[in-house]
Amino acid sequence: MALFAKKQSIDEEMAERERQFLDETFKEELRNHARLYFQNVLKENGEHFKEALTSTVTDLNTELKSHIATQFDGALAEIKAELKEHIAHQVEAQLSEQAGAMKEVQDKALADITQSAQDLEARHQELAREFEKSLADHEQTLDSVFNDSKAQMEKMKDSHQLALQWFSESVKALQEQHEQLETRLGEQIEAQKEMTLKTFEGNMARIVEHYLLGALGDQFDIKAQLPSIIKQLEANKQAIEDDMKL
Amino acid sequence: MTETATKFSYTDFVLPANTVSHLDLARLVTELERIDNEMTTTAVRTKAGTKKRVARSTHSERLDAFLLANNFKLTDSRKRTAILKQLRLLKDNAPTIHMTFATEADPASLERLAQWLRESIHPHAVIAVGLQPSLVAGVYVRTPNHVHDLSLRGKLTSSHEILVKELETINGRG
């Protein structure tokens, strides 16, 4: 605004001076001079304008920026508030919707859980009854097994006692047998020794006989033996005669 | 007379010493049968008037000894037949004594033994000879029911105990 006002005053001053110097040359000179001046002025003003414009643009920019920022901040704040409100509203609506669904689901789940719990309780009771029954059976079985085992243990104890007794008797008998066996073995060894010695002597006698027979073989003919044979026959005459009469 | 002459038994026979074994008796019977056949044939031919001369049959030493020992003559056919019959009976009934020797027995020794047997044991005893070199010496006699080991081996066997005792004495256990 100030810029436009200044420009207007310069134009008026120029028109005044122009009227004073209405001479043509002068006017020409003036015109030239004015032209030059005007050019300079224009130039200066252009520069000033440029600077002012620049400054104005800068200021404007700054202000605009500031304004926009302010406006943007306001709008942003508003939008933010609205958005917040909207979101809150939406969230609340969704939450309420979800809460209803959740409640429904919860109710259903609760009903299911209640049913399951009831079933479970019934099953538990049934199992408890079965368990009790089974336990009673087991107790009974265990009692009978325990009693049987006890009886068997008693029997085993008796058997063990008997076995121990039998074992000690057997050991005693075995010891006696061992002693008898030892005695008999000693006797048998002695007898065997005696028999072996006798056998050896018998065999030795046979060996002697064998060598004697070998040495005497083919030494006698019948003619040489005849007197001896007849002598022996005479000695056995009665026996031979009796045998012939039979 | 003729009837009395043919009435005799083989028990009256005297066996000569050279008839030792049962085989000798069998040979004697065979020879006598042959002679009897020849003499009968000759007699028949003579009766039939055959002019052909029959050669006189020869006798073995064994037969001659037998005939001599018993004083027999073979001219009478009936007596010959009776002798033959009794000799067969003797062959079948003569008691046999088995005698086993360590070496081959010579005929003379066998005759001596047969003679002793007939004089001492039985007049018609015959010997069955066997050979067993393991006897070494002596004789192993087997009669119908008994055996008599008169061999050196038998002597040694019976003296076995004595030998054992001797060995025991040598071993210092007697």
Short mmCIF file of C-alpha atoms in Angstrom, two decimals:
data_model
loop_
_atom_site.label_atom_id
_atom_site.label_comp_id
_atom_site.label_asym_id
_atom_site.label_seq_id
_atom_site.Cartn_x
_atom_site.Cartn_y
_atom_site.Cartn_z
CA MET A 1 0.00 0.00 0.00
CA ALA A 2 2.78 2.28 0.92
CA LEU A 3 4.55 1.39 -2.28
CA PHE A 4 1.61 2.48 -4.43
CA ALA A 5 1.32 5.73 -2.53
CA LYS A 6 4.98 6.64 -3.07
CA LYS A 7 4.73 5.93 -6.80
CA GLN A 8 1.81 8.28 -7.16
CA SER A 9 3.69 11.22 -5.54
CA ILE A 10 6.70 10.73 -7.86
CA ASP A 11 4.42 10.87 -10.91
CA GLU A 12 2.85 14.10 -9.80
CA GLU A 13 6.28 15.71 -9.14
CA MET A 14 7.40 14.73 -12.58
CA ALA A 15 4.36 16.24 -14.26
CA GLU A 16 5.00 19.52 -12.46
CA ARG A 17 8.64 19.78 -13.51
CA GLU A 18 7.58 18.92 -17.08
CA ARG A 19 5.29 21.79 -17.26
CA GLN A 20 7.95 24.25 -16.08
CA PHE A 21 10.35 23.27 -18.70
CA LEU A 22 8.18 23.19 -21.72
CA ASP A 23 10.83 24.05 -24.06
CA GLU A 24 11.24 21.65 -26.91
CA THR A 25 14.92 21.17 -26.67
CA PHE A 26 14.74 21.40 -23.19
CA LYS A 27 11.87 19.26 -23.45
CA GLU A 28 13.89 17.04 -25.59
CA GLU A 29 16.76 17.17 -23.28
CA LEU A 30 14.44 16.82 -20.58
CA ARG A 31 12.86 14.06 -22.28
CA ASN A 32 16.17 12.45 -22.80
CA HIS A 33 17.23 13.32 -19.44
CA ALA A 34 13.93 12.23 -18.18
CA ARG A 35 14.14 9.19 -20.24
CA LEU A 36 17.51 8.46 -18.85
CA TYR A 37 16.44 9.40 -15.48
CA PHE A 38 13.31 7.52 -15.90
CA GLN A 39 15.27 4.64 -17.04
CA ASN A 40 17.48 5.03 -14.03
CA VAL A 41 14.55 5.53 -11.87
CA LEU A 42 12.82 2.65 -13.41
CA LYS A 43 15.90 0.73 -12.98
CA GLU A 44 16.29 1.78 -9.43
CA ASN A 45 12.67 1.40 -8.80
CA GLY A 46 12.74 -1.89 -10.52
CA GLU A 47 15.55 -2.82 -8.26
CA HIS A 48 13.76 -1.34 -5.31
CA PHE A 49 10.60 -2.98 -6.44
CA LYS A 50 12.40 -6.13 -6.94
CA GLU A 51 13.92 -5.85 -3.53
CA ALA A 52 10.62 -4.78 -2.06
CA LEU A 53 8.89 -7.48 -3.96
CA THR A 54 11.40 -9.92 -2.85
CA SER A 55 11.10 -8.67 0.66
CA THR A 56 7.34 -8.59 0.34
CA VAL A 57 7.31 -12.03 -1.16
CA THR A 58 9.58 -13.10 1.58
CA ASP A 59 7.40 -11.48 4.16
CA LEU A 60 4.38 -12.73 2.40
CA ASN A 61 5.84 -16.11 2.29
CA THR A 62 6.66 -15.86 5.89
CA GLU A 63 3.29 -14.55 6.78
CA LEU A 64 1.61 -16.95 4.45
CA LYS A 65 3.64 -19.65 5.87
CA SER A 66 2.79 -18.53 9.30
CA HIS A 67 -0.85 -18.11 8.37
CA ILE A 68 -0.96 -21.41 6.62
CA ALA A 69 0.82 -22.95 9.54
CA THR A 70 -1.62 -21.37 11.89
CA GLN A 71 -4.53 -22.34 9.71
CA PHE A 72 -3.06 -25.77 9.20
CA ASP A 73 -2.46 -26.11 12.88
CA GLY A 74 -6.01 -25.07 13.57
CA ALA A 75 -7.39 -27.29 10.93
CA LEU A 76 -5.14 -30.00 12.07
CA ALA A 77 -6.24 -29.50 15.61
CA GLU A 78 -9.80 -29.53 14.51
CA ILE A 79 -9.30 -32.53 12.31
CA LYS A 80 -7.43 -34.14 15.09
CA ALA A 81 -10.15 -33.45 17.52
CA GLU A 82 -12.79 -34.55 15.08
CA LEU A 83 -10.81 -37.56 14.12
CA LYS A 84 -10.23 -38.35 17.72
CA GLU A 85 -13.84 -37.97 18.45
CA HIS A 86 -14.79 -39.96 15.39
CA ILE A 87 -12.34 -42.68 16.19
CA ALA A 88 -13.43 -42.69 19.78
CA HIS A 89 -16.98 -42.91 18.64
CA GLN A 90 -16.14 -45.63 16.16
CA VAL A 91 -14.07 -47.49 18.71
CA GLU A 92 -16.78 -47.12 21.24
CA ALA A 93 -19.36 -48.40 18.75
CA GLN A 94 -17.12 -51.26 17.76
CA LEU A 95 -16.31 -51.95 21.34
CA SER A 96 -19.94 -52.00 22.24
CA GLU A 97 -20.62 -54.23 19.24
CA GLN A 98 -17.71 -56.44 20.14
CA ALA A 99 -18.73 -56.44 23.75
CA GLY A 100 -22.16 -57.71 22.72
CA ALA A 101 -20.64 -60.39 20.56
CA MET A 102 -18.16 -61.22 23.23
CA LYS A 103 -20.88 -61.37 25.77
CA GLU A 104 -22.81 -63.67 23.49
CA VAL A 105 -19.74 -65.80 22.95
CA GLN A 106 -18.97 -65.65 26.62
CA ASP A 107 -22.50 -66.68 27.43
CA LYS A 108 -22.28 -69.52 24.97
CA ALA A 109 -18.88 -70.50 26.22
CA LEU A 110 -20.10 -70.26 29.75
CA ALA A 111 -23.08 -72.42 28.88
CA ASP A 112 -20.74 -74.89 27.18
CA ILE A 113 -18.35 -74.78 30.08
CA THR A 114 -21.22 -75.24 32.48
CA GLN A 115 -22.44 -78.20 30.43
CA SER A 116 -18.94 -79.60 30.21
CA ALA A 117 -18.46 -79.08 33.88
CA GLN A 118 -21.72 -80.87 34.56
CA ASP A 119 -20.73 -83.69 32.18
CA LEU A 120 -17.31 -83.74 33.72
CA GLU A 121 -18.75 -83.86 37.17
CA ALA A 122 -21.09 -86.68 36.14
CA ARG A 123 -18.21 -88.49 34.52
CA HIS A 124 -16.09 -87.76 37.54
CA GLN A 125 -18.74 -89.16 39.80
CA GLU A 126 -19.11 -92.21 37.57
CA LEU A 127 -15.37 -92.66 37.50
CA ALA A 128 -15.20 -92.18 41.22
CA ARG A 129 -17.86 -94.86 41.64
CA GLU A 130 -16.02 -97.18 39.25
CA PHE A 131 -12.76 -96.38 40.92
CA GLU A 132 -14.22 -97.10 44.31
CA LYS A 133 -15.68 -100.32 43.02
CA SER A 134 -12.44 -101.24 41.36
CA LEU A 135 -10.53 -100.28 44.45
CA ALA A 136 -12.81 -102.45 46.53
CA ASP A 137 -12.29 -105.34 44.09
CA HIS A 138 -8.59 -104.76 44.12
CA GLU A 139 -8.56 -104.58 47.86
CA GLN A 140 -10.46 -107.83 47.99
CA THR A 141 -8.15 -109.44 45.42
CA LEU A 142 -5.10 -108.10 47.18
CA ASP A 143 -6.43 -109.40 50.46
CA SER A 144 -6.97 -112.84 48.98
CA VAL A 145 -3.58 -112.72 47.23
CA PHE A 146 -1.95 -111.55 50.41
CA ASN A 147 -3.62 -114.35 52.34
CA ASP A 148 -2.61 -116.88 49.69
CA SER A 149 0.91 -115.54 49.64
CA LYS A 150 1.02 -115.66 53.37
CA ALA A 151 -0.13 -119.27 53.33
CA GLN A 152 2.38 -120.06 50.61
CA MET A 153 5.09 -118.32 52.51
CA GLU A 154 4.20 -120.42 55.51
CA LYS A 155 4.34 -123.53 53.37
CA MET A 156 7.59 -122.40 51.82
CA LYS A 157 8.97 -121.74 55.24
CA ASP A 158 8.00 -125.26 56.30
CA SER A 159 9.42 -126.68 53.08
CA HIS A 160 12.57 -124.66 53.55
CA GLN A 161 12.85 -125.98 57.07
CA LEU A 162 12.30 -129.51 55.83
CA ALA A 163 14.77 -128.99 53.00
CA LEU A 164 17.34 -127.67 55.44
CA GLN A 165 16.74 -130.64 57.69
CA TRP A 166 16.97 -133.01 54.70
CA PHE A 167 20.04 -131.22 53.48
CA SER A 168 21.80 -131.53 56.83
CA GLU A 169 20.82 -135.21 56.98
CA SER A 170 22.04 -135.68 53.42
CA VAL A 171 25.29 -133.98 54.25
CA LYS A 172 25.68 -136.25 57.23
CA ALA A 173 24.82 -139.31 55.14
CA LEU A 174 27.11 -138.09 52.41
CA GLN A 175 29.93 -137.69 54.88
CA GLU A 176 29.31 -141.21 56.13
CA GLN A 177 29.18 -142.51 52.58
CA HIS A 178 32.30 -140.59 51.76
CA GLU A 179 34.08 -142.15 54.71
CA GLN A 180 32.81 -145.61 53.74
CA LEU A 181 33.78 -144.97 50.14
CA GLU A 182 37.20 -143.84 51.20
CA THR A 183 37.64 -146.99 53.25
CA ARG A 184 36.34 -149.19 50.45
CA LEU A 185 38.41 -147.35 47.90
CA GLY A 186 41.49 -147.90 49.99
CA GLU A 187 40.65 -151.56 50.30
CA GLN A 188 39.90 -151.82 46.60
CA ILE A 189 43.13 -150.06 45.71
CA GLU A 190 44.99 -152.52 47.89
CA ALA A 191 43.09 -155.43 46.30
CA GLN A 192 43.71 -154.00 42.84
CA LYS A 193 47.36 -153.62 43.66
CA GLU A 194 47.48 -157.20 44.86
CA MET A 195 45.58 -158.39 41.80
CA THR A 196 47.80 -156.42 39.43
CA LEU A 197 50.84 -157.91 41.08
CA LYS A 198 49.32 -161.38 40.83
CA THR A 199 48.39 -160.80 37.20
CA PHE A 200 51.87 -159.57 36.53
CA GLU A 201 53.32 -162.64 38.19
CA GLY A 202 50.88 -164.85 36.27
CA ASN A 203 51.81 -163.19 33.02
CA MET A 204 55.44 -163.48 33.95
CA ALA A 205 54.90 -167.18 34.55
CA ARG A 206 53.23 -167.45 31.17
CA ILE A 207 56.11 -165.63 29.56
CA VAL A 208 58.53 -168.01 31.22
CA GLU A 209 56.41 -170.95 30.07
CA HIS A 210 56.19 -169.52 26.57
CA TYR A 211 59.96 -169.16 26.32
CA LEU A 212 60.40 -172.62 27.83
CA LEU A 213 57.98 -174.15 25.30
CA GLY A 214 59.67 -172.28 22.49
CA ALA A 215 63.04 -173.53 23.63
CA LEU A 216 61.88 -177.15 24.00
CA GLY A 217 59.71 -177.33 20.87
CA ASP A 218 60.72 -179.96 18.27
CA GLN A 219 63.35 -181.34 20.61
CA PHE A 220 61.64 -184.70 21.13
CA ASP A 221 60.24 -187.26 18.71
CA ILE A 222 57.60 -189.83 19.70
CA LYS A 223 60.06 -192.66 19.85
CA ALA A 224 62.14 -190.81 22.43
CA GLN A 225 59.04 -189.86 24.37
CA LEU A 226 57.44 -193.33 24.21
CA PRO A 227 58.75 -194.70 27.53
CA SER A 228 57.65 -191.52 29.27
CA ILE A 229 54.24 -191.61 27.55
CA ILE A 230 53.67 -195.24 28.50
CA LYS A 231 54.75 -194.44 32.04
CA GLN A 232 52.21 -191.66 32.25
CA LEU A 233 49.54 -193.84 30.66
CA GLU A 234 50.32 -196.48 33.27
CA ALA A 235 49.83 -193.85 35.93
CA ASN A 236 46.41 -192.98 34.47
CA LYS A 237 45.54 -196.52 33.48
CA GLN A 238 42.78 -196.97 36.02
CA ALA A 239 41.04 -193.75 35.09
CA ILE A 240 41.17 -194.56 31.39
CA GLU A 241 39.95 -198.10 32.00
CA ASP A 242 37.04 -196.90 34.10
CA ASP A 243 36.10 -194.35 31.47
CA MET A 244 36.09 -197.00 28.75
CA LYS A 245 33.72 -199.14 30.81
CA LEU A 246 31.15 -196.37 31.10
CA MET B 1 31.72 -229.45 13.28
CA THR B 2 31.38 -226.78 10.61
CA GLU B 3 28.63 -225.06 12.59
CA THR B 4 30.83 -224.86 15.69
CA ALA B 5 33.63 -223.48 13.62
CA THR B 6 31.47 -220.58 12.36
CA LYS B 7 29.99 -219.74 15.78
CA PHE B 8 32.28 -217.07 17.23
CA SER B 9 32.09 -213.44 18.18
CA TYR B 10 34.32 -210.45 17.37
CA THR B 11 34.91 -210.11 21.10
CA ASP B 12 37.15 -213.18 20.78
CA PHE B 13 39.19 -211.56 18.06
CA VAL B 14 42.78 -210.62 18.72
CA LEU B 15 43.86 -207.46 16.98
CA PRO B 16 47.49 -207.43 15.87
CA ALA B 17 49.71 -204.53 16.80
CA ASN B 18 49.90 -203.21 13.22
CA THR B 19 46.13 -202.66 13.21
CA VAL B 20 46.31 -199.39 15.07
CA SER B 21 43.46 -197.20 13.96
CA HIS B 22 39.85 -197.39 12.94
CA LEU B 23 41.02 -196.82 9.39
CA ASP B 24 43.21 -199.91 9.61
CA LEU B 25 40.16 -201.90 10.67
CA ALA B 26 38.19 -200.51 7.73
CA ARG B 27 41.01 -201.45 5.35
CA LEU B 28 41.06 -204.91 6.87
CA VAL B 29 37.34 -205.30 6.23
CA THR B 30 37.69 -204.05 2.66
CA GLU B 31 40.56 -206.37 1.94
CA LEU B 32 38.74 -209.33 3.40
CA GLU B 33 35.65 -208.49 1.34
CA ARG B 34 37.79 -208.36 -1.81
CA ILE B 35 39.39 -211.70 -1.01
CA ASP B 36 36.05 -213.20 -0.18
CA ASN B 37 34.69 -212.05 -3.53
CA GLU B 38 37.66 -213.44 -5.40
CA MET B 39 37.51 -216.79 -3.66
CA THR B 40 33.76 -217.08 -4.15
CA THR B 41 34.17 -216.27 -7.82
CA THR B 42 36.92 -218.86 -8.14
CA ALA B 43 34.78 -221.47 -6.40
CA VAL B 44 31.83 -220.77 -8.68
CA ARG B 45 33.99 -220.98 -11.77
CA THR B 46 35.54 -224.23 -10.58
CA LYS B 47 32.08 -225.62 -10.00
CA ALA B 48 31.07 -224.44 -13.43
CA GLY B 49 34.07 -226.28 -14.88
CA THR B 50 35.84 -223.26 -16.22
CA LYS B 51 39.32 -224.22 -17.19
CA LYS B 52 40.68 -220.68 -16.79
CA ARG B 53 43.09 -220.46 -13.88
CA VAL B 54 42.48 -217.75 -11.37
CA ALA B 55 45.55 -216.03 -9.91
CA ARG B 56 45.96 -216.36 -6.16
CA SER B 57 45.20 -213.11 -4.43
CA THR B 58 47.88 -211.49 -2.29
CA HIS B 59 47.30 -210.56 1.38
CA SER B 60 48.56 -207.48 3.11
CA GLU B 61 50.79 -207.71 6.18
CA ARG B 62 47.96 -206.41 8.28
CA LEU B 63 45.60 -209.23 7.14
CA ASP B 64 48.25 -211.85 7.49
CA ALA B 65 48.98 -210.69 11.02
CA PHE B 66 45.27 -210.70 11.83
CA LEU B 67 44.78 -214.21 10.43
CA LEU B 68 47.87 -215.43 12.25
CA ALA B 69 46.90 -213.85 15.55
CA ASN B 70 43.48 -215.43 15.43
CA ASN B 71 44.55 -218.67 13.76
CA PHE B 72 42.08 -218.22 10.93
CA LYS B 73 42.15 -219.76 7.48
CA LEU B 74 40.17 -218.29 4.64
CA THR B 75 39.61 -221.45 2.67
CA ASP B 76 36.21 -222.16 4.19
CA SER B 77 33.74 -219.82 2.62
CA ARG B 78 31.25 -220.01 5.52
CA LYS B 79 33.92 -219.24 8.11
CA ARG B 80 35.22 -216.47 5.87
CA THR B 81 31.79 -214.97 5.72
CA ALA B 82 31.41 -215.23 9.49
CA ILE B 83 34.81 -213.60 10.07
CA LEU B 84 33.87 -210.83 7.70
CA LYS B 85 30.60 -210.27 9.49
CA GLN B 86 32.22 -210.16 12.91
CA LEU B 87 35.02 -207.97 11.64
CA ARG B 88 32.45 -205.48 10.40
CA LEU B 89 30.86 -205.53 13.83
CA LEU B 90 34.28 -205.03 15.40
CA LYS B 91 34.90 -202.08 13.08
CA ASP B 92 31.66 -200.50 14.19
CA ASN B 93 32.10 -201.19 17.91
CA ALA B 94 35.80 -200.97 18.58
CA PRO B 95 36.41 -198.34 21.29
CA THR B 96 38.44 -195.40 20.00
CA ILE B 97 40.98 -193.52 22.06
CA HIS B 98 42.13 -190.20 20.63
CA MET B 99 45.79 -189.50 21.10
CA THR B 100 47.25 -186.16 20.08
CA PHE B 101 51.00 -185.77 19.81
CA ALA B 102 53.30 -182.79 19.42
CA THR B 103 55.09 -184.33 16.43
CA GLU B 104 54.26 -186.84 13.72
CA ALA B 105 53.93 -190.32 15.27
CA ASP B 106 55.88 -193.10 13.56
CA PRO B 107 54.11 -196.48 12.90
CA ALA B 108 56.32 -198.43 15.28
CA SER B 109 55.56 -196.15 18.21
CA LEU B 110 51.86 -196.27 17.37
CA GLU B 111 51.98 -200.08 17.27
CA ARG B 112 53.70 -200.07 20.66
CA LEU B 113 51.05 -197.80 22.10
CA ALA B 114 48.22 -199.85 20.55
CA GLN B 115 49.73 -202.96 22.06
CA TRP B 116 49.90 -201.38 25.48
CA LEU B 117 46.30 -200.16 25.19
CA ARG B 118 45.01 -203.62 24.21
CA GLU B 119 46.95 -205.28 27.00
CA SER B 120 46.10 -202.73 29.68
CA ILE B 121 42.81 -201.05 28.77
CA HIS B 122 40.74 -202.86 26.18
CA PRO B 123 41.66 -205.73 23.81
CA HIS B 124 39.98 -204.06 20.83
CA ALA B 125 40.92 -200.46 21.45
CA VAL B 126 41.99 -198.46 18.39
CA ILE B 127 43.80 -195.15 18.25
CA ALA B 128 42.70 -191.96 16.48
CA VAL B 129 45.89 -189.98 15.97
CA GLY B 130 46.06 -186.17 16.10
CA LEU B 131 48.81 -183.58 15.81
CA GLN B 132 49.21 -180.50 18.00
CA PRO B 133 52.72 -179.00 18.05
CA SER B 134 51.87 -176.68 20.96
CA LEU B 135 51.86 -179.69 23.25
CA VAL B 136 55.71 -179.63 22.93
CA ALA B 137 56.02 -183.20 24.21
CA GLY B 138 53.90 -185.98 25.70
CA VAL B 139 50.41 -186.95 24.66
CA TYR B 140 46.90 -185.58 24.99
CA VAL B 141 44.52 -188.52 25.52
CA ARG B 142 40.79 -188.22 24.95
CA THR B 143 38.58 -191.14 25.96
CA PRO B 144 34.81 -191.13 25.29
CA ASN B 145 34.09 -189.22 28.50
CA HIS B 146 37.35 -187.69 29.72
CA VAL B 147 40.55 -186.04 28.64
CA HIS B 148 43.94 -186.75 30.12
CA ASP B 149 46.49 -184.08 29.40
CA LEU B 150 49.80 -185.88 29.65
CA SER B 151 51.64 -183.25 27.58
CA LEU B 152 54.48 -180.98 28.67
CA ARG B 153 52.23 -177.98 28.13
CA GLY B 154 49.70 -179.54 30.52
CA LYS B 155 52.46 -180.15 33.02
CA LEU B 156 53.55 -176.53 32.80
CA THR B 157 49.97 -175.31 33.13
CA SER B 158 49.41 -177.43 36.23
CA SER B 159 52.74 -176.22 37.59
CA HIS B 160 51.76 -172.60 36.92
CA GLU B 161 50.91 -171.90 40.54
CA ILE B 162 54.23 -173.29 41.64
CA LEU B 163 55.97 -171.02 39.13
CA VAL B 164 54.02 -168.02 40.40
CA LYS B 165 54.98 -168.86 43.96
CA GLU B 166 58.59 -169.14 42.88
CA LEU B 167 58.33 -165.70 41.21
CA GLU B 168 56.77 -164.30 44.37
CA THR B 169 59.66 -165.68 46.34
CA ILE B 170 62.06 -164.04 43.89
CA ASN B 171 60.16 -160.73 44.22
CA GLY B 172 60.38 -161.03 48.02
CA ARG B 173 56.60 -161.24 48.54
CA GLY B 174 56.50 -164.90 49.60
#
